[in-house]
Tab-separated table of C-alpha atoms in Angstrom:
chain	number	residue	atom	x	y	z
A	46	MET	CA	-40.698	-20.131	-10.921
A	47	SER	CA	-43.943	-19.525	-12.799
A	48	GLN	CA	-42.524	-20.766	-16.106
A	49	LYS	CA	-43.005	-24.068	-17.886
A	50	VAL	CA	-40.326	-26.564	-16.811
A	51	LEU	CA	-39.412	-30.026	-18.055
A	52	VAL	CA	-38.550	-32.413	-15.198
A	53	ALA	CA	-36.576	-35.469	-16.328
A	54	GLY	CA	-37.123	-38.609	-14.260
A	55	SER	CA	-40.320	-39.862	-12.629
A	56	GLY	CA	-38.688	-41.334	-9.512
A	57	ILE	CA	-38.599	-39.832	-6.026
A	58	SER	CA	-36.373	-36.879	-7.004
A	59	GLY	CA	-38.370	-36.077	-10.142
A	60	ILE	CA	-41.725	-36.166	-8.385
A	61	ALA	CA	-40.423	-33.978	-5.539
A	62	ALA	CA	-38.983	-31.467	-8.019
A	63	ALA	CA	-42.249	-31.360	-9.968
A	64	LYS	CA	-44.278	-30.755	-6.793
A	65	LEU	CA	-41.960	-27.921	-5.798
A	66	LEU	CA	-42.320	-26.270	-9.201
A	67	LEU	CA	-46.112	-26.585	-9.072
A	68	ALA	CA	-46.169	-25.086	-5.580
A	69	LYS	CA	-44.200	-22.105	-6.953
A	70	GLY	CA	-46.834	-21.559	-9.655
A	71	GLY	CA	-45.073	-23.322	-12.502
A	72	GLU	CA	-46.246	-25.767	-15.157
A	73	VAL	CA	-44.485	-29.134	-15.492
A	74	VAL	CA	-43.717	-31.479	-18.355
A	75	LEU	CA	-42.666	-34.685	-16.570
A	76	TYR	CA	-40.457	-36.744	-18.869
A	77	ASP	CA	-39.214	-40.320	-18.531
A	78	GLY	CA	-37.382	-42.279	-21.194
A	79	ASN	CA	-39.086	-45.531	-20.143
A	80	ASP	CA	-42.049	-45.798	-22.504
A	81	LYS	CA	-43.401	-48.810	-20.590
A	82	LEU	CA	-44.419	-46.677	-17.621
A	83	ASP	CA	-48.074	-45.792	-17.022
A	84	ALA	CA	-48.624	-42.058	-17.551
A	85	GLU	CA	-51.917	-42.056	-15.669
A	86	LYS	CA	-50.330	-43.785	-12.685
A	87	ILE	CA	-47.562	-41.170	-12.648
A	88	LYS	CA	-50.169	-38.381	-12.681
A	89	LYS	CA	-51.728	-39.809	-9.510
A	90	ASN	CA	-48.745	-38.392	-7.601
A	91	PHE	CA	-50.302	-34.941	-8.142
A	92	ASP	CA	-53.608	-33.170	-7.537
A	93	GLU	CA	-56.219	-33.788	-10.210
A	94	ASP	CA	-56.065	-30.218	-11.520
A	95	ALA	CA	-52.255	-29.925	-11.371
A	96	LYS	CA	-50.595	-28.431	-14.457
A	97	VAL	CA	-48.647	-31.600	-15.275
A	98	SER	CA	-48.277	-33.392	-18.584
A	99	VAL	CA	-46.354	-36.666	-18.921
A	100	VAL	CA	-44.092	-37.576	-21.844
A	101	LEU	CA	-42.666	-41.105	-22.084
A	102	GLY	CA	-40.103	-42.640	-24.433
A	103	GLU	CA	-38.422	-40.431	-27.015
A	104	LEU	CA	-38.365	-36.689	-26.306
A	105	LYS	CA	-39.223	-34.615	-29.393
A	106	ARG	CA	-38.538	-30.961	-30.040
A	107	THR	CA	-42.298	-30.348	-30.155
A	108	ASP	CA	-42.556	-31.554	-26.527
A	109	LEU	CA	-40.509	-28.522	-25.533
A	110	LEU	CA	-42.904	-25.844	-26.783
A	111	GLY	CA	-42.961	-23.132	-24.116
A	112	VAL	CA	-40.390	-24.928	-21.926
A	113	GLU	CA	-37.902	-22.437	-20.455
A	114	LEU	CA	-35.956	-24.671	-18.061
A	115	SER	CA	-35.264	-28.346	-17.373
A	116	VAL	CA	-34.524	-30.106	-14.080
A	117	ILE	CA	-32.723	-33.429	-14.323
A	118	SER	CA	-32.818	-36.184	-11.701
A	119	PRO	CA	-29.352	-37.269	-10.461
A	120	GLY	CA	-29.616	-40.831	-11.759
A	121	ILE	CA	-29.816	-39.664	-15.377
A	122	PRO	CA	-26.465	-39.275	-17.207
A	123	LEU	CA	-25.837	-36.112	-19.191
A	124	ASP	CA	-25.052	-38.147	-22.305
A	125	ALA	CA	-28.639	-39.483	-22.450
A	126	PRO	CA	-30.127	-38.850	-25.941
A	127	PHE	CA	-32.866	-36.497	-24.713
A	128	VAL	CA	-30.221	-34.132	-23.277
A	129	THR	CA	-29.080	-33.430	-26.840
A	130	VAL	CA	-32.648	-32.377	-27.676
A	131	LEU	CA	-32.593	-29.963	-24.710
A	132	ASP	CA	-29.213	-28.561	-25.747
A	133	GLU	CA	-30.295	-28.040	-29.337
A	134	ALA	CA	-33.406	-26.213	-28.123
A	135	GLY	CA	-31.290	-24.013	-25.849
A	136	VAL	CA	-33.099	-25.162	-22.684
A	137	PRO	CA	-30.930	-24.673	-19.536
A	138	ILE	CA	-30.426	-27.773	-17.359
A	139	TRP	CA	-30.533	-27.587	-13.562
A	140	SER	CA	-29.896	-30.335	-11.061
A	141	GLU	CA	-32.513	-31.138	-8.434
A	142	ILE	CA	-30.332	-29.577	-5.710
A	143	GLN	CA	-29.950	-26.396	-7.756
A	144	LEU	CA	-33.738	-26.055	-7.943
A	145	ALA	CA	-34.072	-26.706	-4.217
A	146	TYR	CA	-31.345	-24.204	-3.359
A	147	HIS	CA	-33.053	-21.589	-5.535
A	148	CYS	CA	-36.265	-21.994	-3.497
A	149	ALA	CA	-34.855	-22.616	-0.003
A	150	LYS	CA	-34.018	-20.262	2.866
A	151	GLY	CA	-31.595	-20.328	5.784
A	152	LYS	CA	-28.081	-21.735	6.105
A	153	LEU	CA	-26.747	-24.703	4.148
A	154	ALA	CA	-24.013	-27.258	4.888
A	155	ALA	CA	-23.265	-29.512	1.904
A	156	ILE	CA	-21.173	-32.679	2.140
A	157	THR	CA	-19.635	-34.648	-0.719
A	158	GLY	CA	-16.801	-37.133	-1.261
A	159	THR	CA	-16.481	-40.711	-2.433
A	160	ASN	CA	-16.987	-42.354	0.958
A	161	GLY	CA	-18.325	-41.384	4.375
A	162	LYS	CA	-20.958	-38.923	3.124
A	163	THR	CA	-23.971	-40.596	4.714
A	164	THR	CA	-22.396	-41.087	8.147
A	165	THR	CA	-21.010	-37.540	8.180
A	166	THR	CA	-24.302	-36.046	6.985
A	167	ALA	CA	-26.362	-37.987	9.533
A	168	LEU	CA	-23.997	-37.052	12.376
A	169	THR	CA	-23.864	-33.398	11.322
A	170	GLY	CA	-27.661	-33.361	11.160
A	171	GLU	CA	-27.919	-34.725	14.705
A	172	ILE	CA	-25.468	-32.106	15.962
A	173	MET	CA	-27.456	-29.334	14.276
A	174	ARG	CA	-30.709	-30.614	15.804
A	175	SER	CA	-29.143	-30.386	19.251
A	176	PHE	CA	-28.804	-26.616	18.849
A	177	TYR	CA	-31.113	-25.303	16.104
A	178	ASP	CA	-34.905	-25.528	16.116
A	179	SER	CA	-35.442	-25.938	12.364
A	180	VAL	CA	-33.131	-28.523	10.752
A	181	PHE	CA	-33.503	-30.504	7.508
A	182	VAL	CA	-31.257	-33.422	6.524
A	183	VAL	CA	-31.627	-34.020	2.796
A	184	GLY	CA	-30.049	-35.190	-0.439
A	185	ASN	CA	-28.436	-38.508	-1.213
A	186	ILE	CA	-29.169	-39.636	2.342
A	187	GLY	CA	-32.798	-40.319	1.379
A	188	GLU	CA	-35.031	-37.232	1.393
A	189	PRO	CA	-34.823	-35.059	-1.747
A	190	TYR	CA	-33.813	-31.463	-1.030
A	191	THR	CA	-36.728	-30.335	-3.200
A	192	ALA	CA	-39.201	-32.115	-0.896
A	193	HIS	CA	-38.354	-29.728	1.964
A	194	ALA	CA	-37.140	-26.514	0.311
A	195	LEU	CA	-40.415	-24.650	0.894
A	196	GLU	CA	-40.510	-25.692	4.559
A	197	THR	CA	-37.264	-23.852	5.289
A	198	GLU	CA	-37.192	-20.452	6.977
A	199	GLU	CA	-34.460	-17.857	7.409
A	200	SER	CA	-33.635	-19.470	10.770
A	201	SER	CA	-33.426	-22.991	9.279
A	202	VAL	CA	-30.299	-25.075	8.792
A	203	THR	CA	-30.158	-27.625	5.975
A	204	VAL	CA	-27.554	-30.404	5.885
A	205	ALA	CA	-27.291	-31.972	2.422
A	206	GLU	CA	-25.471	-35.095	1.261
A	207	VAL	CA	-24.490	-34.249	-2.298
A	208	SER	CA	-23.352	-36.698	-4.972
A	209	SER	CA	-21.193	-36.030	-8.019
A	210	PHE	CA	-24.277	-36.656	-10.170
A	211	GLN	CA	-26.101	-33.793	-8.429
A	212	LEU	CA	-23.139	-31.426	-8.756
A	213	GLU	CA	-22.850	-31.834	-12.534
A	214	THR	CA	-25.560	-29.263	-13.246
A	215	ILE	CA	-25.431	-26.696	-10.441
A	216	MET	CA	-25.555	-22.981	-11.297
A	217	ASP	CA	-25.400	-20.720	-8.219
A	218	PHE	CA	-25.643	-23.473	-5.551
A	219	ARG	CA	-23.672	-22.018	-2.639
A	220	PRO	CA	-23.263	-23.728	0.760
A	221	ASN	CA	-22.237	-21.681	3.782
A	222	VAL	CA	-20.045	-24.639	4.698
A	223	SER	CA	-18.985	-27.301	2.204
A	224	ALA	CA	-17.017	-30.478	2.873
A	225	ILE	CA	-15.170	-32.868	0.568
A	226	LEU	CA	-14.308	-35.943	2.611
A	227	ASN	CA	-12.084	-37.832	0.154
A	228	ILE	CA	-11.773	-38.641	-3.541
A	229	THR	CA	-11.090	-42.207	-4.689
A	230	PRO	CA	-12.087	-43.960	-7.949
A	231	ASP	CA	-15.870	-44.390	-8.291
A	232	HIS	CA	-18.594	-43.883	-10.911
A	233	LEU	CA	-16.035	-43.988	-13.713
A	234	ASP	CA	-18.689	-45.652	-15.854
A	235	ARG	CA	-20.367	-42.206	-15.845
A	236	HIS	CA	-17.543	-39.698	-15.368
A	237	LYS	CA	-15.051	-41.635	-17.556
A	238	THR	CA	-11.870	-40.173	-15.993
A	239	MET	CA	-10.646	-39.441	-12.463
A	240	GLU	CA	-9.855	-35.878	-13.552
A	241	CYS	CA	-13.485	-35.275	-14.519
A	242	TYR	CA	-14.806	-36.992	-11.366
A	243	THR	CA	-12.479	-34.898	-9.173
A	244	GLN	CA	-13.446	-31.626	-10.872
A	245	VAL	CA	-17.139	-32.359	-10.351
A	246	LYS	CA	-16.606	-33.058	-6.644
A	247	GLU	CA	-14.548	-29.906	-6.212
A	248	SER	CA	-17.250	-27.826	-7.906
A	249	ILE	CA	-19.190	-27.849	-4.620
A	250	THR	CA	-17.031	-24.826	-3.723
A	251	LYS	CA	-17.266	-22.919	-7.004
A	252	ASN	CA	-19.830	-20.348	-5.831
A	253	GLN	CA	-18.569	-19.957	-2.251
A	254	LYS	CA	-17.399	-16.475	-1.253
A	255	ASP	CA	-15.794	-14.569	1.617
A	256	GLY	CA	-17.233	-15.770	4.920
A	257	ASP	CA	-17.898	-19.292	3.590
A	258	THR	CA	-15.911	-22.369	4.657
A	259	CYS	CA	-14.698	-25.562	3.009
A	260	VAL	CA	-13.718	-28.587	5.134
A	261	LEU	CA	-11.127	-30.842	3.483
A	262	ASN	CA	-9.260	-34.078	4.198
A	263	TYR	CA	-5.584	-33.170	4.615
A	264	ASP	CA	-4.534	-36.797	4.069
A	265	ASP	CA	-5.952	-36.730	0.535
A	266	THR	CA	-3.141	-35.143	-1.512
A	267	VAL	CA	-5.497	-33.954	-4.230
A	268	LEU	CA	-7.746	-32.194	-1.715
A	269	ARG	CA	-4.848	-30.734	0.242
A	270	GLU	CA	-3.512	-29.142	-2.952
A	271	PHE	CA	-7.005	-28.035	-3.965
A	272	GLY	CA	-7.428	-26.284	-0.616
A	273	GLU	CA	-4.350	-24.177	-1.327
A	274	THR	CA	-6.092	-22.732	-4.402
A	275	LEU	CA	-9.259	-21.631	-2.582
A	276	LYS	CA	-9.874	-18.023	-1.567
A	277	ILE	CA	-12.346	-18.905	1.194
A	278	ASN	CA	-11.805	-20.217	4.727
A	279	VAL	CA	-10.332	-23.742	4.481
A	280	VAL	CA	-10.378	-26.129	7.458
A	281	TYR	CA	-8.416	-29.372	7.307
A	282	PHE	CA	-8.806	-32.613	9.237
A	283	SER	CA	-6.352	-35.506	9.406
A	284	SER	CA	-6.216	-38.969	10.961
A	285	ARG	CA	-2.481	-39.312	10.180
A	286	GLU	CA	-0.810	-35.913	10.572
A	287	LYS	CA	-0.442	-33.457	13.444
A	288	LEU	CA	-1.703	-30.201	11.962
A	289	LYS	CA	-0.534	-26.700	12.796
A	290	LYS	CA	-4.159	-25.717	12.400
A	291	GLY	CA	-7.157	-28.027	12.101
A	292	TYR	CA	-8.597	-31.258	13.506
A	293	TYR	CA	-6.455	-34.355	14.006
A	294	LEU	CA	-5.851	-37.525	16.014
A	295	GLU	CA	-3.312	-37.433	18.831
A	296	ASP	CA	-2.784	-40.121	21.484
A	297	GLY	CA	-6.197	-41.660	20.862
A	298	LYS	CA	-8.003	-38.329	20.996
A	299	ILE	CA	-9.564	-36.034	18.406
A	300	VAL	CA	-8.217	-32.541	19.026
A	301	TYR	CA	-8.540	-29.110	17.436
A	302	ASN	CA	-5.624	-26.746	16.997
A	303	ASP	CA	-6.856	-23.223	16.246
A	304	GLY	CA	-3.304	-22.022	15.592
A	305	SER	CA	-2.614	-20.901	19.131
A	306	LYS	CA	-4.042	-23.577	21.453
A	307	VAL	CA	-5.088	-27.229	21.281
A	308	THR	CA	-8.557	-28.265	22.506
A	309	GLU	CA	-9.511	-31.883	23.157
A	310	ILE	CA	-12.761	-32.786	21.405
A	311	VAL	CA	-13.244	-36.446	22.366
A	312	ASP	CA	-11.379	-39.627	23.261
A	313	ILE	CA	-12.047	-42.072	20.401
A	314	SER	CA	-12.674	-44.849	22.961
A	315	GLU	CA	-15.889	-42.979	23.844
A	316	LEU	CA	-17.205	-43.165	20.268
A	317	LYS	CA	-19.602	-45.871	19.084
A	318	LEU	CA	-18.330	-45.688	15.486
A	319	LEU	CA	-15.716	-48.266	14.434
A	320	GLY	CA	-12.583	-47.564	12.400
A	321	ARG	CA	-10.177	-44.787	11.435
A	322	HIS	CA	-12.401	-43.714	8.522
A	323	ASN	CA	-15.220	-43.055	11.000
A	324	HIS	CA	-12.889	-40.984	13.160
A	325	GLU	CA	-12.335	-38.896	10.018
A	326	ASN	CA	-16.102	-38.629	9.550
A	327	VAL	CA	-16.440	-37.400	13.137
A	328	MET	CA	-13.709	-34.800	12.606
A	329	ALA	CA	-15.427	-33.550	9.464
A	330	ALA	CA	-18.803	-33.312	11.229
A	331	VAL	CA	-17.233	-31.447	14.144
A	332	ALA	CA	-15.467	-29.028	11.786
A	333	ILE	CA	-18.683	-28.351	9.845
A	334	SER	CA	-20.685	-27.857	13.044
A	335	MET	CA	-18.212	-25.512	14.705
A	336	ASN	CA	-18.204	-23.416	11.525
A	337	MET	CA	-22.006	-23.377	11.673
A	338	ASP	CA	-21.697	-21.856	15.175
A	339	VAL	CA	-22.763	-24.893	17.244
A	340	PRO	CA	-21.228	-24.759	20.761
A	341	LEU	CA	-18.519	-27.371	21.424
A	342	GLU	CA	-20.333	-28.886	24.416
A	343	LYS	CA	-23.379	-29.637	22.241
A	344	ILE	CA	-21.137	-31.255	19.619
A	345	GLN	CA	-19.352	-33.409	22.201
A	346	GLU	CA	-22.627	-34.604	23.672
A	347	VAL	CA	-23.944	-35.794	20.292
A	348	ILE	CA	-20.803	-37.459	18.933
A	349	ARG	CA	-20.477	-39.623	22.049
A	350	LYS	CA	-24.011	-40.985	21.591
A	351	PHE	CA	-24.114	-41.332	17.807
A	352	GLU	CA	-24.301	-44.873	16.394
A	353	ALA	CA	-23.491	-46.183	12.909
A	354	VAL	CA	-26.059	-45.436	10.239
A	355	GLU	CA	-27.970	-48.298	8.695
A	356	HIS	CA	-26.028	-50.274	6.045
A	357	ARG	CA	-22.651	-48.768	6.978
A	358	ILE	CA	-20.633	-51.261	9.073
A	359	GLU	CA	-23.871	-51.903	10.940
A	360	PHE	CA	-23.774	-54.671	13.542
A	361	VAL	CA	-26.660	-57.038	12.814
A	362	THR	CA	-26.484	-59.850	15.357
A	363	GLU	CA	-24.316	-62.605	16.822
A	364	ARG	CA	-25.160	-66.227	15.993
A	365	PHE	CA	-23.254	-69.148	17.521
A	366	GLY	CA	-20.312	-66.917	18.391
A	367	VAL	CA	-20.165	-65.344	14.901
A	368	LYS	CA	-20.808	-61.600	14.483
A	369	TYR	CA	-22.552	-60.355	11.330
A	370	TYR	CA	-22.032	-56.869	9.901
A	371	ASN	CA	-24.025	-55.129	7.153
A	372	ASP	CA	-21.938	-52.752	5.040
A	373	SER	CA	-24.154	-52.758	1.952
A	374	LYS	CA	-23.283	-49.085	1.441
A	375	GLY	CA	-19.705	-50.157	0.706
A	376	THR	CA	-20.397	-49.795	-3.024
A	377	ASN	CA	-16.807	-49.189	-4.155
A	378	PRO	CA	-13.446	-50.771	-3.282
A	379	ASP	CA	-12.232	-47.927	-1.072
A	380	ALA	CA	-15.371	-47.940	1.088
A	381	ALA	CA	-15.218	-51.738	1.364
A	382	MET	CA	-11.545	-51.520	2.328
A	383	GLN	CA	-12.433	-49.309	5.294
A	384	ALA	CA	-14.976	-51.874	6.476
A	385	ILE	CA	-12.398	-54.673	6.393
A	386	LYS	CA	-9.979	-52.540	8.405
A	387	ALA	CA	-12.727	-51.916	10.988
A	388	MET	CA	-13.427	-55.617	11.581
A	389	PRO	CA	-12.194	-56.738	15.021
A	390	GLY	CA	-10.926	-60.169	13.895
A	391	PRO	CA	-10.984	-62.958	11.262
A	392	THR	CA	-13.587	-62.204	8.612
A	393	ILE	CA	-15.574	-64.010	5.930
A	394	LEU	CA	-16.395	-61.434	3.276
A	395	ILE	CA	-19.361	-61.297	0.873
A	396	ALA	CA	-18.642	-59.138	-2.184
A	397	GLY	CA	-19.594	-58.532	-5.801
A	398	GLY	CA	-22.386	-56.877	-7.745
A	399	TYR	CA	-22.758	-54.403	-10.605
A	400	ASP	CA	-19.575	-53.415	-12.464
A	401	LYS	CA	-18.828	-49.675	-12.178
A	402	HIS	CA	-15.467	-50.211	-13.908
A	403	SER	CA	-13.618	-50.224	-10.586
A	404	GLU	CA	-10.228	-51.830	-10.004
A	405	PHE	CA	-9.974	-54.222	-7.058
A	406	ASP	CA	-6.203	-54.662	-6.523
A	407	GLU	CA	-5.760	-52.357	-3.536
A	408	TRP	CA	-8.915	-53.743	-1.922
A	409	ILE	CA	-7.643	-57.326	-2.253
A	410	GLU	CA	-4.293	-56.296	-0.763
A	411	SER	CA	-6.123	-54.835	2.267
A	412	PHE	CA	-7.274	-58.360	3.229
A	413	ASP	CA	-3.824	-58.722	4.825
A	414	GLY	CA	-4.516	-62.055	6.549
A	415	LYS	CA	-7.783	-60.847	8.058
A	416	VAL	CA	-10.138	-62.220	5.379
A	417	ARG	CA	-10.433	-66.010	5.667
A	418	TYR	CA	-12.830	-66.594	2.772
A	419	LEU	CA	-14.186	-64.448	-0.033
A	420	VAL	CA	-17.737	-65.308	-1.121
A	421	LEU	CA	-18.603	-63.733	-4.472
A	422	ILE	CA	-21.946	-62.919	-6.094
A	423	GLY	CA	-23.167	-60.817	-9.005
A	424	GLN	CA	-21.831	-59.539	-12.307
A	425	THR	CA	-18.312	-58.804	-11.054
A	426	ARG	CA	-17.575	-62.120	-9.384
A	427	ASP	CA	-15.277	-63.447	-12.144
A	428	LYS	CA	-13.422	-60.132	-12.393
A	429	ILE	CA	-12.879	-60.034	-8.625
A	430	ALA	CA	-11.854	-63.704	-8.451
A	431	GLU	CA	-9.227	-63.209	-11.181
A	432	CYS	CA	-7.855	-60.152	-9.396
A	433	ALA	CA	-7.714	-61.997	-6.052
A	434	LYS	CA	-5.804	-64.914	-7.586
A	435	ARG	CA	-3.276	-62.529	-9.140
A	436	HIS	CA	-2.568	-61.320	-5.618
A	437	GLY	CA	-2.250	-64.835	-4.235
A	438	PHE	CA	-5.658	-65.022	-2.525
A	439	THR	CA	-7.359	-68.292	-3.474
A	440	ASP	CA	-9.880	-68.987	-0.678
A	441	ILE	CA	-12.775	-68.015	-2.942
A	442	MET	CA	-16.318	-69.372	-3.212
A	443	TYR	CA	-19.169	-68.453	-5.556
A	444	ALA	CA	-22.825	-68.132	-4.564
A	445	GLU	CA	-25.771	-67.721	-6.900
A	446	ASP	CA	-27.423	-65.054	-4.762
A	447	LEU	CA	-27.165	-63.251	-1.428
A	448	LEU	CA	-29.202	-65.856	0.454
A	449	GLU	CA	-26.848	-68.633	-0.612
A	450	ALA	CA	-23.870	-66.426	0.257
A	451	VAL	CA	-25.148	-65.941	3.811
A	452	GLN	CA	-25.721	-69.681	4.167
A	453	VAL	CA	-22.207	-70.448	2.893
A	454	CYS	CA	-20.696	-67.979	5.378
A	455	ALA	CA	-22.641	-69.511	8.255
A	456	SER	CA	-21.340	-72.978	7.284
A	457	TYR	CA	-17.673	-71.928	7.153
A	458	ALA	CA	-17.545	-69.449	10.059
A	459	ASN	CA	-15.953	-70.370	13.366
A	460	PRO	CA	-16.833	-68.883	16.768
A	461	GLY	CA	-14.991	-65.560	17.010
A	462	ASP	CA	-15.243	-64.897	13.254
A	463	ASN	CA	-17.029	-61.975	11.628
A	464	VAL	CA	-19.212	-62.221	8.527
A	465	LEU	CA	-19.169	-58.969	6.576
A	466	LEU	CA	-21.325	-57.917	3.639
A	467	SER	CA	-19.221	-55.196	2.013
A	468	PRO	CA	-19.656	-55.709	-1.729
A	469	ALA	CA	-17.241	-53.108	-3.202
A	470	CYS	CA	-19.824	-52.859	-6.011
A	471	ALA	CA	-23.222	-51.320	-6.687
A	472	SER	CA	-26.366	-53.399	-6.162
A	473	TRP	CA	-27.985	-52.852	-9.569
A	474	GLY	CA	-29.010	-55.986	-11.425
A	475	GLN	CA	-29.769	-57.898	-8.228
A	476	PHE	CA	-31.438	-55.258	-6.053
A	477	LYS	CA	-33.070	-51.863	-6.567
A	478	ASN	CA	-30.481	-50.164	-4.368
A	479	PHE	CA	-27.985	-50.790	-1.577
A	480	GLU	CA	-30.733	-50.338	1.039
A	481	GLU	CA	-32.719	-53.274	-0.311
A	482	ARG	CA	-29.547	-55.388	-0.461
A	483	GLY	CA	-28.670	-54.556	3.146
A	484	THR	CA	-32.206	-55.170	4.375
A	485	LYS	CA	-32.281	-58.589	2.688
A	486	PHE	CA	-28.892	-59.456	4.195
A	487	LYS	CA	-30.192	-58.696	7.680
A	488	GLU	CA	-33.339	-60.716	7.017
A	489	TYR	CA	-31.309	-63.724	5.839
A	490	VAL	CA	-28.899	-63.498	8.785
A	491	ARG	CA	-31.693	-63.341	11.356
A	492	GLY	CA	-33.342	-66.319	9.657
A	493	LEU	CA	-30.323	-68.587	10.153
């Protein structure tokens, strides 16, 4: 990687990618379309003598002199104006995970899907750590893959949470084990159609070969049919069907049928994760781990101890008989629907945020008598309220911000109720990300 490379995006992913390229002997042009940023401040992320130049604002053809490759951060859409400049100059575009994969060693498990990625990735990472000495958990879960690629060895195992944005520009990215957990409408503001979104998710398998494995959700019709087209080892899991081969729920237990015998994995009453969707996440993690050669007893030990990840149906506290749950990572209707289903009783729901062009009908229908009040915030609150009323749900209140929403919930909640932050929308416009939103929610709840 000793060539000159343009890295687009000066956030965490961009900086990590630039540092990796420099460590491999390359030269970096770090580009960001925000011309209000401070170039000198950006340069302070690197050594004083690092071969880094910073370009802000409009990208010109002259900025690409000597550039042989570009690496684009996942948050940047491929229809951004500067991408046209790259295309016209014939500069190849790689995603950050493609760069990391090119530089990394060892085995790779890569997990994608609309919902459940973070929980499944975190659980799979814990299982791997119980057996392997060198394990890296990277990607959308928080740590860029590029930040750890050079630390990997041939004996290492990397578990990566991979988004559709990251998969758009892969080249030879090839996991030993891939997993697609589910596909429901999300990010249509970027991908435009479900067909395009689905194809991008499925591309996680496009470079896999004999000896590689793909783990798929049998209950997702699209994925079940996709699995039938693959020429690699396909492993299914299901929370609704008894499979002739694969992982499924039976009589309150997760079991594995290898085609000749059935092995009990765990009784779901022993798990600390709430809800059917989390039982699916556990099945996926078990399937990935067994296909990465982790012994079953190690897997069973970890899954019994594993607790919910932060911001995903995370129990916060109980105040005056009311339980508060933080599901800030429920950034689309399907994820938020799973959180409602997991609630143990009557629920007051906080929702709303940035509009990703989602539809909310099925989510509203999932309330099914469980949601007592809907407290709405953010850009989508009118859209959600109109949808709720069309479905006959009228117990709706508006709040100007998250703090007021928490206070409203506390006022209307009865002992035995649950207050759930599960917005069904992204956080942008009010918060930097879902983590900040969830952290603020917990702060406001504990301050009641």
